[in-house]
GROMACS .gro file of N, CA and C in nm:
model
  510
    1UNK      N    1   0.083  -0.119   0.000
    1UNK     CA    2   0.000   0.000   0.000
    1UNK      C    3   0.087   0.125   0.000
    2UNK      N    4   0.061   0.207  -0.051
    2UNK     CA    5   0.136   0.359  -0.088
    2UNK      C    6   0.052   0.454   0.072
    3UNK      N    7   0.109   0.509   0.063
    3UNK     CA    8   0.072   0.642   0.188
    3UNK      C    9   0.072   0.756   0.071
    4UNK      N   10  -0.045   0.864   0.145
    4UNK     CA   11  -0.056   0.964   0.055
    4UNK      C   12  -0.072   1.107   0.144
    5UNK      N   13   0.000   1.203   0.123
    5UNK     CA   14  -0.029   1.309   0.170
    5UNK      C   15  -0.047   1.407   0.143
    6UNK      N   16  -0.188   1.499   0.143
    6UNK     CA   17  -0.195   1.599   0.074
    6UNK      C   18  -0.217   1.754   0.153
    7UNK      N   19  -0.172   1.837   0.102
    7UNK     CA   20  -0.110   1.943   0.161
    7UNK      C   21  -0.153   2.090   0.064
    8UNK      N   22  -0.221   2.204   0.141
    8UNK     CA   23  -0.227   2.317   0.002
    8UNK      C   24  -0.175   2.407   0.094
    9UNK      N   25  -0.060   2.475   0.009
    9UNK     CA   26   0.011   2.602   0.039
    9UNK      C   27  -0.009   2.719  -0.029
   10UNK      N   28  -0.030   2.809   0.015
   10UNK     CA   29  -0.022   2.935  -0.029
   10UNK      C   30   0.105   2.997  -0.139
   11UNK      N   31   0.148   2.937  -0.219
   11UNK     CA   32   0.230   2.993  -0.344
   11UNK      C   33   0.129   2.941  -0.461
   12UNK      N   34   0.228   2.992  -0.587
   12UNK     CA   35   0.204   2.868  -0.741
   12UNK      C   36   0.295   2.774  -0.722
   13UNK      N   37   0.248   2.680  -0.812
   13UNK     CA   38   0.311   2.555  -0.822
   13UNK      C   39   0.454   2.584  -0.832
   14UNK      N   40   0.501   2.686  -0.922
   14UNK     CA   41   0.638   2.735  -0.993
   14UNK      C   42   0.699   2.812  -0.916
   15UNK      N   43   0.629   2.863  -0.801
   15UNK     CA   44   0.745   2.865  -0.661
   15UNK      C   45   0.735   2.751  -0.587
   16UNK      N   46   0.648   2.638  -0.575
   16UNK     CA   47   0.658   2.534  -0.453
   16UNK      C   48   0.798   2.448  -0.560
   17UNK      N   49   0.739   2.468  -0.739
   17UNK     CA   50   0.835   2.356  -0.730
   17UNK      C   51   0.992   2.412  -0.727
   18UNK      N   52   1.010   2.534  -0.757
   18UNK     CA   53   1.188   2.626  -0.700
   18UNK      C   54   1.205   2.555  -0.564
   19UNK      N   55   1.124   2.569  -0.449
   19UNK     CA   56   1.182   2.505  -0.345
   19UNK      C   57   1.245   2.381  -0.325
   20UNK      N   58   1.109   2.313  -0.438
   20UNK     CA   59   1.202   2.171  -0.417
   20UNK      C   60   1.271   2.119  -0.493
   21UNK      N   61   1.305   2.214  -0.594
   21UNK     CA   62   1.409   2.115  -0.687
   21UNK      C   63   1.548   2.210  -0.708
   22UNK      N   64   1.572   2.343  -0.585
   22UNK     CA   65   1.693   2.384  -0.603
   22UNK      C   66   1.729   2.370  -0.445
   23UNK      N   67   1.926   2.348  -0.438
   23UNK     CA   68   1.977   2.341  -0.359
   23UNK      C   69   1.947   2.442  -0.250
   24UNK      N   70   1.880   2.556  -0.307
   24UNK     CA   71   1.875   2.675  -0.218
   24UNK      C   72   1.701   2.676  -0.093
   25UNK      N   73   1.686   2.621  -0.232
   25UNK     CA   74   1.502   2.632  -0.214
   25UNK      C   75   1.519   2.470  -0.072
   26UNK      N   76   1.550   2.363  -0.095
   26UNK     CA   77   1.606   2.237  -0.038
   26UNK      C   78   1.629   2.253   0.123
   27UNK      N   79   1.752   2.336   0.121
   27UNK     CA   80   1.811   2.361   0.216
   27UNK      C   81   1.710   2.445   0.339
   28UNK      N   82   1.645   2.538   0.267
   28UNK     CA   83   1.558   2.551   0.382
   28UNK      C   84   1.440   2.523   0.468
   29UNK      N   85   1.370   2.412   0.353
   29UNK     CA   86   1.296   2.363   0.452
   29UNK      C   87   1.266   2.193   0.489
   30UNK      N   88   1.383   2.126   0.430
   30UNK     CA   89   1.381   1.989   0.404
   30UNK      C   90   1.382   1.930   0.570
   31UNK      N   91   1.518   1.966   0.673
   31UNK     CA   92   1.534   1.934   0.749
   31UNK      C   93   1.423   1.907   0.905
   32UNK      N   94   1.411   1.796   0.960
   32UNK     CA   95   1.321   1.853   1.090
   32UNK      C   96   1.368   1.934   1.125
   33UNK      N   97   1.299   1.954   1.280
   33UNK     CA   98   1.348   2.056   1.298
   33UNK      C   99   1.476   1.998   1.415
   34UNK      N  100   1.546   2.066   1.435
   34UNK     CA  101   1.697   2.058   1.489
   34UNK      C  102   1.784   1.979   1.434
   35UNK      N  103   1.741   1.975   1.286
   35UNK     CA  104   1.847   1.897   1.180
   35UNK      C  105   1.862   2.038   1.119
   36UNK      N  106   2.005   2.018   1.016
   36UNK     CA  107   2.047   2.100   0.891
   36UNK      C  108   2.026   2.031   0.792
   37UNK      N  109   2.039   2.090   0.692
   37UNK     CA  110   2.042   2.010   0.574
   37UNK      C  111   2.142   2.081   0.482
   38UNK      N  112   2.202   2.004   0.392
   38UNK     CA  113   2.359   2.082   0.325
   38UNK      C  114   2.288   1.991   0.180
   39UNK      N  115   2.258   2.027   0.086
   39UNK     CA  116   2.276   1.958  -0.072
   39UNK      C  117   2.446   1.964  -0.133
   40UNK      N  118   2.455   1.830  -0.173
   40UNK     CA  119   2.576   1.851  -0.220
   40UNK      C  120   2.558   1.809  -0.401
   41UNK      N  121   2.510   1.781  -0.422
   41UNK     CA  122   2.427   1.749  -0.597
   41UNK      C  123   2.298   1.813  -0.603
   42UNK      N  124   2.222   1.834  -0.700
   42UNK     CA  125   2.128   1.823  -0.747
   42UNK      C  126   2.120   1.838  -0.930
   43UNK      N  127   2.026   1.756  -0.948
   43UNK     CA  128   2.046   1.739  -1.118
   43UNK      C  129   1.929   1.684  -1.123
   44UNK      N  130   1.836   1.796  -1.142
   44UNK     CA  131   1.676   1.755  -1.151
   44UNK      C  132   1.648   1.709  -1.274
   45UNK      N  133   1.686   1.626  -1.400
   45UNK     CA  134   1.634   1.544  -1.496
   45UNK      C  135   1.637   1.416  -1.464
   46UNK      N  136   1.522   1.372  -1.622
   46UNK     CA  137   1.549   1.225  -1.556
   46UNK      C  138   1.659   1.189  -1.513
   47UNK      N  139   1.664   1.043  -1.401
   47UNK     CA  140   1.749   0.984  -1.382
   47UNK      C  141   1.896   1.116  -1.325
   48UNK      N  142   1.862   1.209  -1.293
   48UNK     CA  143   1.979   1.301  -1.218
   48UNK      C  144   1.926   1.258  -1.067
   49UNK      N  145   2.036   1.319  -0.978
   49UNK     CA  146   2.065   1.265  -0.842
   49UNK      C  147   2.050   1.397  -0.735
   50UNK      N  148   1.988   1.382  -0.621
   50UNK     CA  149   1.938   1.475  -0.561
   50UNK      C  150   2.051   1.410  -0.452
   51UNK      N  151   2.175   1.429  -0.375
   51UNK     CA  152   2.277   1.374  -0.226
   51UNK      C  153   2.259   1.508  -0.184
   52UNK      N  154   2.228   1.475  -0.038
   52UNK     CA  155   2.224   1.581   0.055
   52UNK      C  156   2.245   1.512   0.210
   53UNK      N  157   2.338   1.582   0.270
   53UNK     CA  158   2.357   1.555   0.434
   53UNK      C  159   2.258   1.639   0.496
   54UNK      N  160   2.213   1.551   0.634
   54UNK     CA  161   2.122   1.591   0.698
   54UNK      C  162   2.195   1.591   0.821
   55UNK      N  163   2.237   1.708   0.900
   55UNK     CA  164   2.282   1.681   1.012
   55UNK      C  165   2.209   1.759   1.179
   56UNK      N  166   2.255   1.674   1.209
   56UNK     CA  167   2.173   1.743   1.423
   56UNK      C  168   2.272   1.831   1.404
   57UNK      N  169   2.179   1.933   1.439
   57UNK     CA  170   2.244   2.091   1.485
   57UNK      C  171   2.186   2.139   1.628
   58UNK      N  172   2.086   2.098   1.665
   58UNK     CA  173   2.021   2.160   1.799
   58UNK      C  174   2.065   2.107   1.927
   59UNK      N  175   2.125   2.170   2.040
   59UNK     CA  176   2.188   2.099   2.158
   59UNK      C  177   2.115   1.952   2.117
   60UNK      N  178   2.003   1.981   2.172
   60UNK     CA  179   1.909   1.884   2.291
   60UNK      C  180   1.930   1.749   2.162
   61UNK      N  181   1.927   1.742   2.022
   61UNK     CA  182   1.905   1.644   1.856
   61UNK      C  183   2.125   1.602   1.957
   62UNK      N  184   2.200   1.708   1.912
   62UNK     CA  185   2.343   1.665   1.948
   62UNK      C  186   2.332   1.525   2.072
   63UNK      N  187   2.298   1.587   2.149
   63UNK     CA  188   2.246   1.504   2.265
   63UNK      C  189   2.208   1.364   2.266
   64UNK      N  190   2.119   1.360   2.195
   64UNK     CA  191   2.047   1.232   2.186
   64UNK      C  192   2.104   1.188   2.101
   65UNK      N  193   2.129   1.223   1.992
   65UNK     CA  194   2.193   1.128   1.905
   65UNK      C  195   2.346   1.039   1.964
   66UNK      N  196   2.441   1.148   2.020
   66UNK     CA  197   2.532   1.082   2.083
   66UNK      C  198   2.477   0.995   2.219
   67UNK      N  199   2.454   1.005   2.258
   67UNK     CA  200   2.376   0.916   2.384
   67UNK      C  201   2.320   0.747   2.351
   68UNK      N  202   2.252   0.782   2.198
   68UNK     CA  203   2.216   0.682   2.163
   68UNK      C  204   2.288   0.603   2.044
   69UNK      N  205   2.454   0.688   2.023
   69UNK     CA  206   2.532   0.637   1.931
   69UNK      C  207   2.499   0.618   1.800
   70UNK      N  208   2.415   0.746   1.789
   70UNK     CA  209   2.362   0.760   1.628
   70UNK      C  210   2.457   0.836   1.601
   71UNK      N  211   2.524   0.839   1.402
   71UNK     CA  212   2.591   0.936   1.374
   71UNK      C  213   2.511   1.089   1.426
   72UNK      N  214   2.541   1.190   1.349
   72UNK     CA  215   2.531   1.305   1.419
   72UNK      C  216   2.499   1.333   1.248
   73UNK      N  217   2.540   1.285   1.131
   73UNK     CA  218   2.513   1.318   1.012
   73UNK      C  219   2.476   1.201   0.897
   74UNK      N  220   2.343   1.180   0.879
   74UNK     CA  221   2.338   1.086   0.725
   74UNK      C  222   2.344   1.146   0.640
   75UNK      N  223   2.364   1.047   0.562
   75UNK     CA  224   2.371   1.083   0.441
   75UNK      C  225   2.251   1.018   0.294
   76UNK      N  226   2.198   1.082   0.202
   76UNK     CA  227   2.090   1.051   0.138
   76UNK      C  228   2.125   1.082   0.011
   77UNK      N  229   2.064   1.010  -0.082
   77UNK     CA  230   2.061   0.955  -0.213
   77UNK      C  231   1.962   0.944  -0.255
   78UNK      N  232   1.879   1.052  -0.407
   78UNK     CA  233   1.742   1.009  -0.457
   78UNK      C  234   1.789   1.047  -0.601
   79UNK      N  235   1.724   0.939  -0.643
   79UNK     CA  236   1.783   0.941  -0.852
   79UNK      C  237   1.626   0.989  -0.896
   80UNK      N  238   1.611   1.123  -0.948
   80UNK     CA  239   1.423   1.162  -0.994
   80UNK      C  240   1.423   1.028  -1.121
   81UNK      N  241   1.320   1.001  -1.098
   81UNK     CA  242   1.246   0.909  -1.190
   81UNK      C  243   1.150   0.992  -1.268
   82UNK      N  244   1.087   1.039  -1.281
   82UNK     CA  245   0.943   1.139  -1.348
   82UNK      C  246   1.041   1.335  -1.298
   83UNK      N  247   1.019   1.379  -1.418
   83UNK     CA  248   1.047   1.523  -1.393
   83UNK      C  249   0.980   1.610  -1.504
   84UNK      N  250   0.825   1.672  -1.406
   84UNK     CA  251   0.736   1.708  -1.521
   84UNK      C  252   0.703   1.831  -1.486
   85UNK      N  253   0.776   2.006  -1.467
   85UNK     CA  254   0.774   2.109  -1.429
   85UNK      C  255   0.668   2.190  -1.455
   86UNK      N  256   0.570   2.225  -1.380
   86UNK     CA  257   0.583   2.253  -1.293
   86UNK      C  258   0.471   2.170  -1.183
   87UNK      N  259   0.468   2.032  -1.286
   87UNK     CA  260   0.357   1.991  -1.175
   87UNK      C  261   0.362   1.823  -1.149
   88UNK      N  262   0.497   1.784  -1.128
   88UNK     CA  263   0.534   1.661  -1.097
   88UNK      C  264   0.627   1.590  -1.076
   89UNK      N  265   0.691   1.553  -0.999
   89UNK     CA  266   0.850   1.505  -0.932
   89UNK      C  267   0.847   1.405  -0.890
   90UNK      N  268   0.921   1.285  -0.925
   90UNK     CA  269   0.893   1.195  -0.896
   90UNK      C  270   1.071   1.159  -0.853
   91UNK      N  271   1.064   1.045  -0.692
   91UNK     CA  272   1.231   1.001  -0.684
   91UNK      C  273   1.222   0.880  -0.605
   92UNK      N  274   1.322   0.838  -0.648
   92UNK     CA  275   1.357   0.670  -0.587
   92UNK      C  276   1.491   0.736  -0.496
   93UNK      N  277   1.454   0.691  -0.373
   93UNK     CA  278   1.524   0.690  -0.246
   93UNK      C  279   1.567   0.568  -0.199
   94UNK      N  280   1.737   0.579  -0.225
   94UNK     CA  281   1.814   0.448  -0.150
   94UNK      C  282   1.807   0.448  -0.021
   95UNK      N  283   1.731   0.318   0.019
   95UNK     CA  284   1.724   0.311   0.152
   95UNK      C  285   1.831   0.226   0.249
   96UNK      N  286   1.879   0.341   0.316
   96UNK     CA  287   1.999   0.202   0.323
   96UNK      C  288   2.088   0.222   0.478
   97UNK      N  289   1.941   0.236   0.566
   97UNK     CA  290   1.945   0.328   0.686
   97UNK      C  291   1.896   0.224   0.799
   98UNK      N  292   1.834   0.146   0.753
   98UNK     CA  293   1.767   0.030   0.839
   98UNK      C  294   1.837  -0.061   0.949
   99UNK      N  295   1.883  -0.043   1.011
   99UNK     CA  296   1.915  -0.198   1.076
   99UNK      C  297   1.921  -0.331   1.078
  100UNK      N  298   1.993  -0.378   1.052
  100UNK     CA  299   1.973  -0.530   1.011
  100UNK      C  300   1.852  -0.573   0.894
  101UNK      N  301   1.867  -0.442   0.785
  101UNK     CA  302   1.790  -0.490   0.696
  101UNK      C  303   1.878  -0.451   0.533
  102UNK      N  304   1.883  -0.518   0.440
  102UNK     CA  305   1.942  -0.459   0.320
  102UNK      C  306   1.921  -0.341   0.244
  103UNK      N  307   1.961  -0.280   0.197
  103UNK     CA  308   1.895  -0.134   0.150
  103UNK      C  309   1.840  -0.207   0.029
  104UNK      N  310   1.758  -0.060   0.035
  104UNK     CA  311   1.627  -0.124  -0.105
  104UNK      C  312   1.616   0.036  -0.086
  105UNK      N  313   1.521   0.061  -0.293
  105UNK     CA  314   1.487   0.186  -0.311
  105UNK      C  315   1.344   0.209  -0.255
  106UNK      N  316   1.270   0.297  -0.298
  106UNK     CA  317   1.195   0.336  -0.228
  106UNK      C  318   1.105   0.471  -0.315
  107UNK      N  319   0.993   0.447  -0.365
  107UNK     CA  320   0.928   0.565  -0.442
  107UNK      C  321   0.868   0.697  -0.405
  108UNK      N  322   0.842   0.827  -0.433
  108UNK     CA  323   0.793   0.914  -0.412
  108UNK      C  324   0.783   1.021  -0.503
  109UNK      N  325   0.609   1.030  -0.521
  109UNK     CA  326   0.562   1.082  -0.613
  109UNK      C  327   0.545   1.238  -0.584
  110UNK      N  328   0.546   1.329  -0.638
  110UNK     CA  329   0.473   1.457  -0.537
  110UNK      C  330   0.400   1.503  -0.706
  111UNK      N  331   0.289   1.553  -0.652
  111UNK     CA  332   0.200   1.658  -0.774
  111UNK      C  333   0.171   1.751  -0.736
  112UNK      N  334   0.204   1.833  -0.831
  112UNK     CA  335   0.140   1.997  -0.767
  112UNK      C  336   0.023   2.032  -0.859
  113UNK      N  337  -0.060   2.080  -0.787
  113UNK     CA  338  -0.183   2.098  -0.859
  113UNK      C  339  -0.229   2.240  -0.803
  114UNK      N  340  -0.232   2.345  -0.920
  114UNK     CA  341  -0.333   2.468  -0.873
  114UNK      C  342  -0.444   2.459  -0.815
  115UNK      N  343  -0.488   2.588  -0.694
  115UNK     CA  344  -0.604   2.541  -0.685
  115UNK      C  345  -0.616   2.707  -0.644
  116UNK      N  346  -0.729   2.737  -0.601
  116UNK     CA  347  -0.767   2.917  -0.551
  116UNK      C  348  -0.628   2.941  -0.433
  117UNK      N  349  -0.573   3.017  -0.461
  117UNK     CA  350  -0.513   3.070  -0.346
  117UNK      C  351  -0.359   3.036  -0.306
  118UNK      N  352  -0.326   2.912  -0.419
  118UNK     CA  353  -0.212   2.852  -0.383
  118UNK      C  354  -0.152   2.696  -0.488
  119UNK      N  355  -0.144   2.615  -0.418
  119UNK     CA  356  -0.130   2.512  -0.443
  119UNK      C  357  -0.167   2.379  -0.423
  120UNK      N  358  -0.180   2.301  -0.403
  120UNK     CA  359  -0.247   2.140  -0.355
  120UNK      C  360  -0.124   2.038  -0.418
  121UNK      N  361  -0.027   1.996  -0.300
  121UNK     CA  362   0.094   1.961  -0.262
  121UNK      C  363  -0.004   1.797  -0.229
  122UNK      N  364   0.038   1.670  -0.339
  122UNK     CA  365  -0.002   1.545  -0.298
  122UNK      C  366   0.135   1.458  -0.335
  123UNK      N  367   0.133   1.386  -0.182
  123UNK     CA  368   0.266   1.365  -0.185
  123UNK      C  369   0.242   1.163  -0.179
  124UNK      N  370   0.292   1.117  -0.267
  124UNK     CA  371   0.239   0.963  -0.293
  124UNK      C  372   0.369   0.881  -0.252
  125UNK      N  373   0.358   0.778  -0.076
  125UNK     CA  374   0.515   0.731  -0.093
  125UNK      C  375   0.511   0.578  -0.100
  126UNK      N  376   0.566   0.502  -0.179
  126UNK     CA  377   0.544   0.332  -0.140
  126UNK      C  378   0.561   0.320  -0.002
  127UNK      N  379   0.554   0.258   0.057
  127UNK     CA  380   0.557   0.188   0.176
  127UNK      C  381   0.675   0.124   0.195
  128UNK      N  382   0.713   0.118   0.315
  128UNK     CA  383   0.889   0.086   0.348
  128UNK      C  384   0.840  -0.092   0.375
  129UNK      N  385   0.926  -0.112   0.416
  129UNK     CA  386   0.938  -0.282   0.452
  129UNK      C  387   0.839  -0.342   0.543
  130UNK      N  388   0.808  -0.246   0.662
  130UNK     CA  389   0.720  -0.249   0.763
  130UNK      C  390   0.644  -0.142   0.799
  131UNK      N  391   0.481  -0.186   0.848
  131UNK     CA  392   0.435  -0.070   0.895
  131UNK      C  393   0.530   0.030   0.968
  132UNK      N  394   0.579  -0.018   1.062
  132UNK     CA  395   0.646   0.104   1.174
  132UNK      C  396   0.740   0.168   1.091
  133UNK      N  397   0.837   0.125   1.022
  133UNK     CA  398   0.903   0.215   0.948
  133UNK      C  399   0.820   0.291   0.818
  134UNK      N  400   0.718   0.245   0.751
  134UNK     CA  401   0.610   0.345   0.667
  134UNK      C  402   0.570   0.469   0.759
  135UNK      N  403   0.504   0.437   0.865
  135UNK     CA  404   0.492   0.552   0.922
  135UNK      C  405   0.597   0.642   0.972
  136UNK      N  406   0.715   0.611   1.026
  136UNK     CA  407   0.823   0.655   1.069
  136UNK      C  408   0.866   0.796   0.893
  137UNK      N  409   0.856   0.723   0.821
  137UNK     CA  410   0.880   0.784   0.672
  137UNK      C  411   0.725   0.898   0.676
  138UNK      N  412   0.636   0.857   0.686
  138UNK     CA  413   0.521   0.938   0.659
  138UNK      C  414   0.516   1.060   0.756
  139UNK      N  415   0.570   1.050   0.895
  139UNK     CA  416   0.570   1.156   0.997
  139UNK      C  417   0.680   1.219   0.973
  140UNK      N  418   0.788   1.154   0.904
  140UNK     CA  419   0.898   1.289   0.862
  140UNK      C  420   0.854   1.349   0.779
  141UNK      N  421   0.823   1.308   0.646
  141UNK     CA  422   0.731   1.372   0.529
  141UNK      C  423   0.641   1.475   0.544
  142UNK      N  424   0.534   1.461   0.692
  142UNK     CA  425   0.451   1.532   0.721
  142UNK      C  426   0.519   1.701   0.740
  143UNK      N  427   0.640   1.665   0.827
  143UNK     CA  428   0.714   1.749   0.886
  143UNK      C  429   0.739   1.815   0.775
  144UNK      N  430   0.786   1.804   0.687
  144UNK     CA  431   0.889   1.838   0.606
  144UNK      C  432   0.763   1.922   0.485
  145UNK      N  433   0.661   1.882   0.527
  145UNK     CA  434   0.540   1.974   0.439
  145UNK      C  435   0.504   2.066   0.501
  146UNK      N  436   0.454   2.061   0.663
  146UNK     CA  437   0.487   2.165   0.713
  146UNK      C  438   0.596   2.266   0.727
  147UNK      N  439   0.695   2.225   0.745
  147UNK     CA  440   0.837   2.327   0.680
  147UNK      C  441   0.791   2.430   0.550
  148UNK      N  442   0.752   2.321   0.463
  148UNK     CA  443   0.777   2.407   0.384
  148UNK      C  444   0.640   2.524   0.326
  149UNK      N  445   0.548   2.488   0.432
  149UNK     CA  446   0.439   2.580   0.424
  149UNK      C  447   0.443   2.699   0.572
  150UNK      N  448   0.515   2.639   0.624
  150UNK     CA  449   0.546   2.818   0.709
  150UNK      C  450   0.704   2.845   0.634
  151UNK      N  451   0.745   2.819   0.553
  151UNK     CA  452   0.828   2.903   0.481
  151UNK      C  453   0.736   3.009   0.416
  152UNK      N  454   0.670   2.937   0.310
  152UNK     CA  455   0.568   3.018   0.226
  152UNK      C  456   0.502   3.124   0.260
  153UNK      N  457   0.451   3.075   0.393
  153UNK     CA  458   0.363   3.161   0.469
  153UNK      C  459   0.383   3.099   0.612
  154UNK      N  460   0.460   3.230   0.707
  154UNK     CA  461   0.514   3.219   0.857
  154UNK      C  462   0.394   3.195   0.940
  155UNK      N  463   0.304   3.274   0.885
  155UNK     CA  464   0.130   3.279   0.958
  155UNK      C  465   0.067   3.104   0.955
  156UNK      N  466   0.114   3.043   0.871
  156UNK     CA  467   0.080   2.869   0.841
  156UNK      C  468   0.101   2.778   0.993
  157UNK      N  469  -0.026   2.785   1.005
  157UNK     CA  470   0.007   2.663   1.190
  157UNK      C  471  -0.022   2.569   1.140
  158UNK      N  472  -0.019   2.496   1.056
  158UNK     CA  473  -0.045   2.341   1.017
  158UNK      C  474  -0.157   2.288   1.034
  159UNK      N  475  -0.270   2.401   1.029
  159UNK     CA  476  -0.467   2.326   1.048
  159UNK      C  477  -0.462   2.347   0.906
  160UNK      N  478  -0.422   2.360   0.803
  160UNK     CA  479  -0.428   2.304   0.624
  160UNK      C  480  -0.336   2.223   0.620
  161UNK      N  481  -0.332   2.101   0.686
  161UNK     CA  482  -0.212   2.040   0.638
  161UNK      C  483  -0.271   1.898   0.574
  162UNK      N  484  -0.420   1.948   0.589
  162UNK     CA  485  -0.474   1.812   0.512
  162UNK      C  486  -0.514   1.691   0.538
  163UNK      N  487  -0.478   1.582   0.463
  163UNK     CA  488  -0.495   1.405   0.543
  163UNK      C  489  -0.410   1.300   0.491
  164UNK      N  490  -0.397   1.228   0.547
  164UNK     CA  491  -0.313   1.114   0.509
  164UNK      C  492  -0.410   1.014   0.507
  165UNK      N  493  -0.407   0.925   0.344
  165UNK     CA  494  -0.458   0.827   0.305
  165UNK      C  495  -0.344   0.734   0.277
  166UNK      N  496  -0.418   0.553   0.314
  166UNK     CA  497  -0.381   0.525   0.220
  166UNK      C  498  -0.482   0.483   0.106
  167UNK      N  499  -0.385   0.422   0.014
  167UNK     CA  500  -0.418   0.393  -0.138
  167UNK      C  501  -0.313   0.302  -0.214
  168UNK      N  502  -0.378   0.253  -0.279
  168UNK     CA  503  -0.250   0.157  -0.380
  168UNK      C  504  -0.215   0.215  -0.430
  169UNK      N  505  -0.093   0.162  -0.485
  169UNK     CA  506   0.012   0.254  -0.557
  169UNK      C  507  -0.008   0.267  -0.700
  170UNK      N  508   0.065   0.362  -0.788
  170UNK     CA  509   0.021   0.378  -0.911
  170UNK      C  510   0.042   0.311  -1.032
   0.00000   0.00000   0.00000
């Protein structure tokens, strides 16, 4: 089953999609919060490669992570599969973060669709190996939509942030 999340922000599509397909636009709202995020590629055509470090920057993230002998920085890998401007991005994410599990890729669709006032942000992800890690993926995702709708708009408290379905995949 695919997870789906849909989201409407206050821009056009042709600023939501600048955010997400430049290093600049990336960097500011990809990370949770008390992570950074650094892009070190991006090459938004087919088959180009999106690597970016994600690192704990906030005491309390430093903290825990060392405590619990997590690095302090991953590292991530997505090759776009679909690149249809300004209203469709599609990327396979090496997963290769798991614990005692083999890395495997991993799909994610996003569509941007006009609508009055903004945008309608639907974000389509396969499903990881296990429920707990699908959701674990779907609550960062969530995050990371909120990010990028109080970028857009600072006034954005996250009561448009929509619903999460699922649905089979496409």
């Amino acid at each position: 089953m695919a997870r789906t999340l849909l989201r409407t922000v206050r821009a056009a599509p042709e600023r939501v999609w600048q955010l997400w397909t430049t290093a600049s636009g990336i960097e500011r709202w990809w990370a949770l919060d008390g992570f950074t995020t650094t892009v070190q590629q991006i090459d938004v055509v087919l088959g180009g490669q999106l690597r970016y470090t994600m690192t704990a920057s906030a005491p309390d993230k430093v903290a825990y992570m060392q405590r619990h002998g997590i690095p302090l920085a991953t590292h991530a890998r997505k090759t776009f599969t679909d690149v249809h401007k300004p209203d469709r991005l599609a990327y396979s994410s090496w997963i290769d973060f798991v614990p005692g599990h083999e890395p495997y890729e991993q799909l994610t669709v996003v569509d941007l669709t006009p609508v009055d006032n903004g945008t309608r942000v639907q974000m389509t992800m396969e499903s990881l190996h296990d429920d707990v890690w699908t959701e674990r993926l779907a609550a960062g995702r969530r995050h990371e939509l909120d990010n990028l709708a109080r970028l857009i708009d600072p006034q954005d408290d996250g009561a448009r942030s929509g619903t999460l379905a699922d649905q089979r995949p496409r």
